[in-house]
Coordinates of N, CA and C in Angstrom, one line a residue:
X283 N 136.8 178.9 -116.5 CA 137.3 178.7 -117.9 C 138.5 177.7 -117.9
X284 N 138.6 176.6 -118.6 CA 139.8 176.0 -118.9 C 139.6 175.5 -120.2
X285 N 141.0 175.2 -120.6 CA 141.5 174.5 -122.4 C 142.3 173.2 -121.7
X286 N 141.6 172.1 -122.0 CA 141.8 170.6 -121.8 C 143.0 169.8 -123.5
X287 N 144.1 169.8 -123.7 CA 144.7 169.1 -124.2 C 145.3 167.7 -124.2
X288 N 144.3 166.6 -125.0 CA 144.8 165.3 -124.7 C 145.7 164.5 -126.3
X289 N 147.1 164.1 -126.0 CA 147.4 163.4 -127.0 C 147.3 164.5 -128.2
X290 N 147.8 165.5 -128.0 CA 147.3 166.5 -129.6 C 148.7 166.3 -130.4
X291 N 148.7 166.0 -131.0 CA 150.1 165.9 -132.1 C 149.5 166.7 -133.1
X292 N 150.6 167.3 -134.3 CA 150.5 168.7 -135.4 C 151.5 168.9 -136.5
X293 N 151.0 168.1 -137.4 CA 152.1 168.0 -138.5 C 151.7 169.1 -139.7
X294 N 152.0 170.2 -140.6 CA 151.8 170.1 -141.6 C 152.0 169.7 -143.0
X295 N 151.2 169.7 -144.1 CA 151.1 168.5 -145.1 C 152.6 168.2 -145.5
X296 N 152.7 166.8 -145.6 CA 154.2 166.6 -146.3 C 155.3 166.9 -145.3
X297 N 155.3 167.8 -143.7 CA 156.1 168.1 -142.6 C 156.0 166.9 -141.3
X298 N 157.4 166.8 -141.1 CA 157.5 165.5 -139.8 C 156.8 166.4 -138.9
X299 N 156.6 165.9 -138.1 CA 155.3 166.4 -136.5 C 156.1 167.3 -136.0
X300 N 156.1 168.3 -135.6 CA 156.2 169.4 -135.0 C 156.3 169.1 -133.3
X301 N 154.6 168.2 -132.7 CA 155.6 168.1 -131.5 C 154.3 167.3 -131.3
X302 N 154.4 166.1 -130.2 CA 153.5 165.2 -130.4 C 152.7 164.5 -129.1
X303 N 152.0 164.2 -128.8 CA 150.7 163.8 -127.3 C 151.1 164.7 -126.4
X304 N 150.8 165.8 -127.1 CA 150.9 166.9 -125.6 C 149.6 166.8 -125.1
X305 N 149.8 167.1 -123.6 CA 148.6 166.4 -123.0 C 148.7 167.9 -121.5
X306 N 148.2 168.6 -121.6 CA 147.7 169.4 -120.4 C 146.5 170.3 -120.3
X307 N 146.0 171.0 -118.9 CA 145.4 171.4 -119.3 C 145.3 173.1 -118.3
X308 N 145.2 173.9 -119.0 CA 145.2 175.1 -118.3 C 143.8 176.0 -117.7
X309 N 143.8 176.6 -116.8 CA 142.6 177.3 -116.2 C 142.6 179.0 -116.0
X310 N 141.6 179.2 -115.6 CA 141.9 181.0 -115.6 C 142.4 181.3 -114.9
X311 N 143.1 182.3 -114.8 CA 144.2 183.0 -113.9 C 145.8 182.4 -113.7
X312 N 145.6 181.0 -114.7 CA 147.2 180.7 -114.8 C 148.2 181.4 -116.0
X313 N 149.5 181.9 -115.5 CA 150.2 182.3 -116.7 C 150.9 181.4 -117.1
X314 N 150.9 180.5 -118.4 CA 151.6 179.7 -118.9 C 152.4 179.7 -120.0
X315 N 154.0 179.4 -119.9 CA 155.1 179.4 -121.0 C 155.0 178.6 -121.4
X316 N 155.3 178.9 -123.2 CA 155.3 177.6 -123.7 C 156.8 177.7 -124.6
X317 N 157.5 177.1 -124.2 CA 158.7 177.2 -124.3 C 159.3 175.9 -125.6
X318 N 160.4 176.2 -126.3 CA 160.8 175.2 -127.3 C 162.0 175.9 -128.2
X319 N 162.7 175.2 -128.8 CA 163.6 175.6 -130.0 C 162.8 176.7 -131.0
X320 N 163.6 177.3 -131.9 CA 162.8 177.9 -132.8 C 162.4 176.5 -133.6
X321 N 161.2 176.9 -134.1 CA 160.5 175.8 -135.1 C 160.0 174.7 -134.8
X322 N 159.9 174.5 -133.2 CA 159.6 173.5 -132.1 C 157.6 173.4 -132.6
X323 N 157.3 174.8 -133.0 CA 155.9 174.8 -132.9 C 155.0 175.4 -131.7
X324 N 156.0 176.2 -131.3 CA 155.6 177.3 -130.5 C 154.1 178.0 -130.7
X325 N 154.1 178.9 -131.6 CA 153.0 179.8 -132.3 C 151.7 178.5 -133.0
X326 N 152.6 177.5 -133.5 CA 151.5 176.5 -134.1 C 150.4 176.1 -132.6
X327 N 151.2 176.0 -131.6 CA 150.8 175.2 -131.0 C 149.5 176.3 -129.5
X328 N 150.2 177.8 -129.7 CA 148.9 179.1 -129.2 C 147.9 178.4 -130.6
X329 N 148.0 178.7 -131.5 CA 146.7 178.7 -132.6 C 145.9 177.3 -132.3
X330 N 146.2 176.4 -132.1 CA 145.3 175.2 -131.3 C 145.1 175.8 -130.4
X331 N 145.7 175.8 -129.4 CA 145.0 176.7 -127.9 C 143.7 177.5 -128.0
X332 N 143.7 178.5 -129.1 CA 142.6 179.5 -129.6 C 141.2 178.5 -130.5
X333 N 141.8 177.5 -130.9 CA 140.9 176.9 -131.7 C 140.7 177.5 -133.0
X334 N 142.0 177.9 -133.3 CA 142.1 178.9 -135.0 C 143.1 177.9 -135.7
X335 N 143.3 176.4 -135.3 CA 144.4 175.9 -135.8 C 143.6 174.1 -135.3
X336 N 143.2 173.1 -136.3 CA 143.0 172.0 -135.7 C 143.9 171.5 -136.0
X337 N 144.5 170.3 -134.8 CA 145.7 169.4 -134.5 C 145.6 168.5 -135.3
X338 N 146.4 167.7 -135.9 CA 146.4 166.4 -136.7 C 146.2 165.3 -136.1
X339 N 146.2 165.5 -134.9 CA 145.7 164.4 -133.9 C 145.2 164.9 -132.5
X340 N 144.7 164.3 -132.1 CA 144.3 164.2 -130.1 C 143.2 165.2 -130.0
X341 N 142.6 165.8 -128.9 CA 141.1 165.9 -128.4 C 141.8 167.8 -127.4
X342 N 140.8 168.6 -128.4 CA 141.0 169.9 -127.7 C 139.8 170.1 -126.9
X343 N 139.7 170.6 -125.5 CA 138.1 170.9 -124.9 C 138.2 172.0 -124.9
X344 N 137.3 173.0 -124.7 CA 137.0 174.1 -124.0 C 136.1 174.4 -123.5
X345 N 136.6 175.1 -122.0 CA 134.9 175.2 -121.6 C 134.9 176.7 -120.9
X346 N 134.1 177.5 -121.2 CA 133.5 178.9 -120.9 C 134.6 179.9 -121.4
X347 N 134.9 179.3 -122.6 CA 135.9 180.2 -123.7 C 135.0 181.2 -124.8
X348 N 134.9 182.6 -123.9 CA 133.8 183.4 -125.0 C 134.6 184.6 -126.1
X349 N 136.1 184.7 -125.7 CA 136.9 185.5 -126.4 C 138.3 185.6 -125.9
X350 N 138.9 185.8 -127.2 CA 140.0 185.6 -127.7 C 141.3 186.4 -127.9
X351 N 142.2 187.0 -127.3 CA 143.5 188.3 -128.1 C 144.4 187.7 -128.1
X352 N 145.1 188.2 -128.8 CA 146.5 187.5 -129.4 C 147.1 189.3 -129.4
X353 N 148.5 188.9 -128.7 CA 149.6 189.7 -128.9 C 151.1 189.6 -129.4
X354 N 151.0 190.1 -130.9 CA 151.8 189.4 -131.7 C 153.3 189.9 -131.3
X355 N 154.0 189.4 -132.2 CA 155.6 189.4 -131.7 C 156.3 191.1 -131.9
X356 N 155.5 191.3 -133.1 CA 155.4 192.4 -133.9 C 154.5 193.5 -133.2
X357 N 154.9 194.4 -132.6 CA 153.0 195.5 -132.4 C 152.5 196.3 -133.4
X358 N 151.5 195.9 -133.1 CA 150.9 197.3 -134.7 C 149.8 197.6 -134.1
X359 N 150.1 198.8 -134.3 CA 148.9 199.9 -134.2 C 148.7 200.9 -134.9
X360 N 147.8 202.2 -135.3 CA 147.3 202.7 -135.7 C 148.2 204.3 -135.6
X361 N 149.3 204.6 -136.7 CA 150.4 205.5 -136.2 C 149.8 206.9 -135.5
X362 N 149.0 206.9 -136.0 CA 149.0 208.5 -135.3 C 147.3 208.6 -134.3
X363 N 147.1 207.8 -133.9 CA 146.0 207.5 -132.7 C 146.8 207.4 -131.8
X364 N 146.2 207.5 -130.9 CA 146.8 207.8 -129.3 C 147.1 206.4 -128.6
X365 N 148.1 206.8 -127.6 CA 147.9 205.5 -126.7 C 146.4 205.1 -126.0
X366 N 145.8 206.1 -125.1 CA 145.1 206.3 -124.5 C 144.2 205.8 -125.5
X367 N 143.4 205.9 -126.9 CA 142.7 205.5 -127.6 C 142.8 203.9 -127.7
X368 N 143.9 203.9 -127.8 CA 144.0 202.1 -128.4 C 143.5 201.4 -126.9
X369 N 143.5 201.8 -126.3 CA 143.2 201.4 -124.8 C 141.8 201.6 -124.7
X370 N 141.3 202.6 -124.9 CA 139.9 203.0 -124.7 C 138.9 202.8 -125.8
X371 N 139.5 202.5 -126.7 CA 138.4 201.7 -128.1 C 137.8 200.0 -127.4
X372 N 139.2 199.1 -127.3 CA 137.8 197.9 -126.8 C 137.2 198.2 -125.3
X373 N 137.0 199.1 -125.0 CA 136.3 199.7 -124.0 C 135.0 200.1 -124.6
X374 N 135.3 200.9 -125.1 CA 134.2 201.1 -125.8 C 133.1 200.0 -126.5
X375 N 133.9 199.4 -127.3 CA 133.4 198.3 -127.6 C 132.0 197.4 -127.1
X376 N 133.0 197.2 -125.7 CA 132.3 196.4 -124.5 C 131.1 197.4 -124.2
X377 N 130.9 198.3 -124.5 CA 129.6 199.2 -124.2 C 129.9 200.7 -123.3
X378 N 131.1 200.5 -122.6 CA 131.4 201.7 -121.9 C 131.3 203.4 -122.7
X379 N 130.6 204.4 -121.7 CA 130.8 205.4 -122.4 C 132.1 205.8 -122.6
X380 N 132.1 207.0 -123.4 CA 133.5 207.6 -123.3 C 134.3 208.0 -122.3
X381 N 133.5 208.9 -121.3 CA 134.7 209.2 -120.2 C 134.7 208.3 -119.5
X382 N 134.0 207.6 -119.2 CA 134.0 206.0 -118.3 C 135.0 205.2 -118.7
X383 N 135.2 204.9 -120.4 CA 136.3 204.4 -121.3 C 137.6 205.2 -120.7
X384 N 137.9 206.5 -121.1 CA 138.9 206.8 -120.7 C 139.7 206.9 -119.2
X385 N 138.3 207.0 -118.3 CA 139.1 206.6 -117.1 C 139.4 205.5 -117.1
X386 N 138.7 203.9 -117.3 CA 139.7 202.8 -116.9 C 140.5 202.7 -118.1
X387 N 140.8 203.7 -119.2 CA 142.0 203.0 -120.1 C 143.2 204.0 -119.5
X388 N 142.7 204.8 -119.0 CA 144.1 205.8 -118.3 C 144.6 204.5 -116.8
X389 N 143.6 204.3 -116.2 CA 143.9 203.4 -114.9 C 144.7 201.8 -115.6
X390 N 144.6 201.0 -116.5 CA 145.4 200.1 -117.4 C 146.4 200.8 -117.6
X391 N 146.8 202.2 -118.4 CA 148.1 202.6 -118.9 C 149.0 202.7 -117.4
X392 N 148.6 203.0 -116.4 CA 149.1 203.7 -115.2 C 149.7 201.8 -114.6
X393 N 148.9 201.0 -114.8 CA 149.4 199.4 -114.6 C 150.8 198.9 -115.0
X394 N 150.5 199.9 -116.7 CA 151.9 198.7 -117.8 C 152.7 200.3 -117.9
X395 N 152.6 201.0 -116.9 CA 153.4 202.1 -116.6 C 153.6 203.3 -118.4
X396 N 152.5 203.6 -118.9 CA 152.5 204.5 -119.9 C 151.5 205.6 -119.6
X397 N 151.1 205.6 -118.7 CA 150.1 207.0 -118.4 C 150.8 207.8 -118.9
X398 N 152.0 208.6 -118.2 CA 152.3 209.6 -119.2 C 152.7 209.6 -120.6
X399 N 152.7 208.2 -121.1 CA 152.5 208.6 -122.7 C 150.8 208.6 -123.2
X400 N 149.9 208.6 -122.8 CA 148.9 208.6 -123.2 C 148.1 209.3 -124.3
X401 N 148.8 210.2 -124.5 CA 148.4 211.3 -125.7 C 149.5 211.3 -126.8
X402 N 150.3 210.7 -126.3 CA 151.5 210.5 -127.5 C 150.9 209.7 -128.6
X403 N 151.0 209.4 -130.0 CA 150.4 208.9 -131.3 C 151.6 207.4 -131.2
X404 N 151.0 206.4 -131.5 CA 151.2 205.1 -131.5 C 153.0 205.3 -132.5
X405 N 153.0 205.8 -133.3 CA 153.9 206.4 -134.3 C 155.3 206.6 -133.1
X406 N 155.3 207.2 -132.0 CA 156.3 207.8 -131.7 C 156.8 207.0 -130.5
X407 N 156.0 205.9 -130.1 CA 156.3 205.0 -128.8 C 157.6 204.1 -129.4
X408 N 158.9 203.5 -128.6 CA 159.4 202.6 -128.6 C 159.2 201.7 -128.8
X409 N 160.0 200.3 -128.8 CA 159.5 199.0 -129.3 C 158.8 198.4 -128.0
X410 N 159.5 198.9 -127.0 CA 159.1 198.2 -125.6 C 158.0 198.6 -125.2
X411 N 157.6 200.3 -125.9 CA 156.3 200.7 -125.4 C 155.3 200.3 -125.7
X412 N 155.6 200.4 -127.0 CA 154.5 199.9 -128.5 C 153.7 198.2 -127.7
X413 N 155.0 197.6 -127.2 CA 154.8 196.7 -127.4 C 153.7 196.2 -125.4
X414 N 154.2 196.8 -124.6 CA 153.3 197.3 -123.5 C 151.9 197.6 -123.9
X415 N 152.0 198.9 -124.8 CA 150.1 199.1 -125.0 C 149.6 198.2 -125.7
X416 N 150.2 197.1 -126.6 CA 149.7 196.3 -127.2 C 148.8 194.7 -125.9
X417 N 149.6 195.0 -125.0 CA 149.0 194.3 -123.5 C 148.1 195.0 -123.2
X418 N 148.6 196.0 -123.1 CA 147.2 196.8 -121.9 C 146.2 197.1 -123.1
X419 N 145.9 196.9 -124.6 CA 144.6 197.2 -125.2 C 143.9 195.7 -124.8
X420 N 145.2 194.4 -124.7 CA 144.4 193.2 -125.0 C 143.5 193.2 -123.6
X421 N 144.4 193.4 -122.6 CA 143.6 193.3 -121.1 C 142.4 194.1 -121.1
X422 N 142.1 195.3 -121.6 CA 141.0 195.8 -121.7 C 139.8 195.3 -122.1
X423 N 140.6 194.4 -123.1 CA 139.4 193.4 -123.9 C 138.5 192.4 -123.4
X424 N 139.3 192.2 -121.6 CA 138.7 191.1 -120.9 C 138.7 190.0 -121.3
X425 N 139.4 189.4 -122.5 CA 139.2 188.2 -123.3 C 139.5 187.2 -122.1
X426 N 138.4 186.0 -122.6 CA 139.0 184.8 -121.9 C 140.0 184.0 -121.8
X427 N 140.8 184.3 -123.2 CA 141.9 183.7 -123.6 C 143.1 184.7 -123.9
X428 N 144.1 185.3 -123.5 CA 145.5 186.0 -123.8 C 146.3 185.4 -123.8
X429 N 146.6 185.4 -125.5 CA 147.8 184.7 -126.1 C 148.9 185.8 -126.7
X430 N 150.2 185.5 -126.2 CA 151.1 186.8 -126.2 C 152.1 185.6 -126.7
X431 N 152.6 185.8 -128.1 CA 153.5 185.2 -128.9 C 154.9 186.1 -129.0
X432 N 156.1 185.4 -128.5 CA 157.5 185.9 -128.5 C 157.2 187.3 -128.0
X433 N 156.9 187.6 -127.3 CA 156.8 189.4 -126.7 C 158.3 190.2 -126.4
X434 N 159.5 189.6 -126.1 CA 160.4 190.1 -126.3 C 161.5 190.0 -127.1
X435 N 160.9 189.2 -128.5 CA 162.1 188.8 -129.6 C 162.9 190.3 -129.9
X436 N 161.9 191.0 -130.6 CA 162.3 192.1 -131.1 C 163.0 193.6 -130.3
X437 N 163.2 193.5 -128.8 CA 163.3 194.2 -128.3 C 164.5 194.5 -127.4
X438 N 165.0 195.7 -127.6 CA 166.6 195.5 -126.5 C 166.3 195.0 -125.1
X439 N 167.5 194.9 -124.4 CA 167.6 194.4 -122.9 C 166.4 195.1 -121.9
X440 N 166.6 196.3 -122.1 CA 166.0 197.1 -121.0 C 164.6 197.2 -121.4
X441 N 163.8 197.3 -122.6 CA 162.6 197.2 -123.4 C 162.4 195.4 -122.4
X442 N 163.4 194.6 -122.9 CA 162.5 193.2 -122.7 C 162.2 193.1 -121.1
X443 N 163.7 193.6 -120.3 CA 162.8 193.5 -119.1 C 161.8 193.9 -118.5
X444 N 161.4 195.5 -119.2 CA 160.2 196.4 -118.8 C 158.8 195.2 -119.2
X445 N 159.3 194.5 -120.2 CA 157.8 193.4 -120.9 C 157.5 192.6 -120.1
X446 N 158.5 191.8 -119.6 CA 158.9 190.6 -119.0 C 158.3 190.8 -117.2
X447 N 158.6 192.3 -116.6 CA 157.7 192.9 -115.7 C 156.3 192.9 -115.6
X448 N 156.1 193.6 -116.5 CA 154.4 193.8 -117.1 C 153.6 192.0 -117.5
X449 N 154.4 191.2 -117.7 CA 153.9 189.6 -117.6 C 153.8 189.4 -116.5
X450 N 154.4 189.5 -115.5 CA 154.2 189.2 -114.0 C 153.2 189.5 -113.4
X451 N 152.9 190.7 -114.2 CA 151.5 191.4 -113.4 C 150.2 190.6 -113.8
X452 N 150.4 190.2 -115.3 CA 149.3 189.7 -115.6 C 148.8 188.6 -115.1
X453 N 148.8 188.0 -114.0 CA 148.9 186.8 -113.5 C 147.7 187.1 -112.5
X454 N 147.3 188.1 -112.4 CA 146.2 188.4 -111.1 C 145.1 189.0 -112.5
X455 N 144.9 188.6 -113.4 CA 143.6 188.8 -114.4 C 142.9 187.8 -113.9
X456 N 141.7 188.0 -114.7 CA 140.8 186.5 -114.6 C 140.8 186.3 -116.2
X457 N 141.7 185.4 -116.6 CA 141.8 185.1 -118.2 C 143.2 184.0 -118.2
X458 N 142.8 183.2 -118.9 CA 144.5 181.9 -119.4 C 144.7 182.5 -120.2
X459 N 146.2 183.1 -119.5 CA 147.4 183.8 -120.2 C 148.4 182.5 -120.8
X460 N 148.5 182.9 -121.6 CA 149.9 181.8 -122.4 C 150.5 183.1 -123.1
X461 N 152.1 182.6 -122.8 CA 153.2 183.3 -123.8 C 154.4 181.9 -124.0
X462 N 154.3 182.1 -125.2 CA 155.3 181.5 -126.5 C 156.1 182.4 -126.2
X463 N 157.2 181.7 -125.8 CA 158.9 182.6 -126.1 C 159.9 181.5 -125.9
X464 N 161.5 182.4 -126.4 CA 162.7 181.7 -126.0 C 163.5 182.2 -124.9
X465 N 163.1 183.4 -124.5 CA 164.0 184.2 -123.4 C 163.4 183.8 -121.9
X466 N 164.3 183.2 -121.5 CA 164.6 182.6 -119.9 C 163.6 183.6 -118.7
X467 N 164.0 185.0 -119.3 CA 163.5 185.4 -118.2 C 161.8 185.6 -118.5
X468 N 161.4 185.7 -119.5 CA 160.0 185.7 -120.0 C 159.5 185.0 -119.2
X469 N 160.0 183.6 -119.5 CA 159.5 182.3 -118.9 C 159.5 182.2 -117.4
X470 N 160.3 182.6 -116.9 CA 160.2 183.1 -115.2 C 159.3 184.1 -114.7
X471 N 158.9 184.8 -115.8 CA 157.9 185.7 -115.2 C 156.4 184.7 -115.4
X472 N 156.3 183.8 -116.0 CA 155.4 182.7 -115.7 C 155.4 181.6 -113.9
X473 N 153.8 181.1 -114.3 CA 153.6 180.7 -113.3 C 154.0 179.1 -113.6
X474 N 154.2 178.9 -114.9 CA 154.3 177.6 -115.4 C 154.6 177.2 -116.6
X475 N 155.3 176.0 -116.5 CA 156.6 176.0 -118.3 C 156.0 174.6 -119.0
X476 N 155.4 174.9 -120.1 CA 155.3 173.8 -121.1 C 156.1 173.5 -122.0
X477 N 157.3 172.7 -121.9 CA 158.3 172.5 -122.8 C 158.2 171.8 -123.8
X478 N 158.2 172.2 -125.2 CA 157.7 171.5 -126.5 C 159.0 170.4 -126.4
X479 N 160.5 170.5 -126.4 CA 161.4 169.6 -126.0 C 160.7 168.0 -125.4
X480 N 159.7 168.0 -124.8 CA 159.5 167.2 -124.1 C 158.1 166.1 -124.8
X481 N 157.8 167.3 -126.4 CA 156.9 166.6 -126.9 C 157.5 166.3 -128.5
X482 N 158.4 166.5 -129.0 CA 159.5 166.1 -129.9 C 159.9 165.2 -130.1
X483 N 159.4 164.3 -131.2 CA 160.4 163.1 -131.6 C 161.6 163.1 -132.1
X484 N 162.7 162.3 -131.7 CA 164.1 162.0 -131.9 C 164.0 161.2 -132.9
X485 N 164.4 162.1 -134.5 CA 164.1 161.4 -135.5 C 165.6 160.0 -135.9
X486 N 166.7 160.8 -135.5 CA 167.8 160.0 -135.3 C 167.6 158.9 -134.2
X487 N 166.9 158.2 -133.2 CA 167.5 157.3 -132.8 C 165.9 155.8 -133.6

């Protein structure tokens, strides 16, 4: 699997360019930051990635791209369903029976360290937890593409490092992981940093 970006510039109507001939290209099993000011075009620039978003300019490829998760900044789930369910539904999905579902969605929770919340109702997890199962449903999903947008905006110190952990691991999936963020250490828990800074025109000079 890889997403080939050449020369892609992204303005919206009547807006100066956001950020302009970004040119790289990512493969499976790489974790990649994509790093920038706020309003740099961060989030604009995952939604190209996904092909939910065409560029105002330059050439997107994809090749053996069959599915897609996004993990928003925000978690939302279903308040009074279980962890363990939110885990074991795109399991299901994919065809697995139920107890076959629940064993590998208990073996994922036991990964992003929530097994023992497993029976707890989405309603009563923390922000950092909430925001962990919202990983471990996407990994379930097998998607070929994991796009994880600002994952520790919203969350205290000790929440963001628990996230920022759980990113490191994701680096031994077979899927192009990308995370959009501003916090340094996010970006370190990556294998590699796409700085929008470096695709920004200097409208002053």
């Amino acid at each position: 699997m890889q997403i080939n970006l050449t020369d892609v510039s992204h303005s919206f109507s009547g807006q100066p360019q956001l950020f302009t001939h970004v040119t790289f290209s990512i493969c499976s099993g790489e974790m990649v930051a994509i790093v920038g000011p706020s309003g740099s075009g961060k989030s604009t620039l995952l939604s190209i990635l996904a092909g939910w978003q065409k560029p105002s300019e330059g050439e997107v490829l994809r090749s053996g791209i069959e599915s897609i998760s996004w993990v928003f900044q925000n978690p939302h789930g279903v308040a009074q369903r279980s962890a363990l369910d939110h885990v074991s539904l795109p399991l299901l999905a994919r065809g697995l029976g139920r107890s076959e579902a629940d064993t590998e969605a208990r073996r994922i929770l036991e990964i992003f360290g929530l097994l023992e919340l497993s029976h707890r109702p989405f309603s009563s997890l923390s922000g950092g937890e909430a925001q962990r199962l919202m990983l471990s449903r996407a990994v379930a999903k097998k998607p070929s593409v994991l796009l994880v947008d600002e994952p520790t905006a919203q969350l205290d110190m000790a929440s963001a490092k628990t996230v920022n952990a759980v990113l490191s691991s994701l680096s031994g999936i077979d899927s192009i992981v990308v995370v959009a963020t501003h916090d340094f250490h996010t970006r370190d828990a990556c294998s590699r940093v796409i700085d929008l800074n470096d695709f920004i025109i200097d409208e002053s000079s």
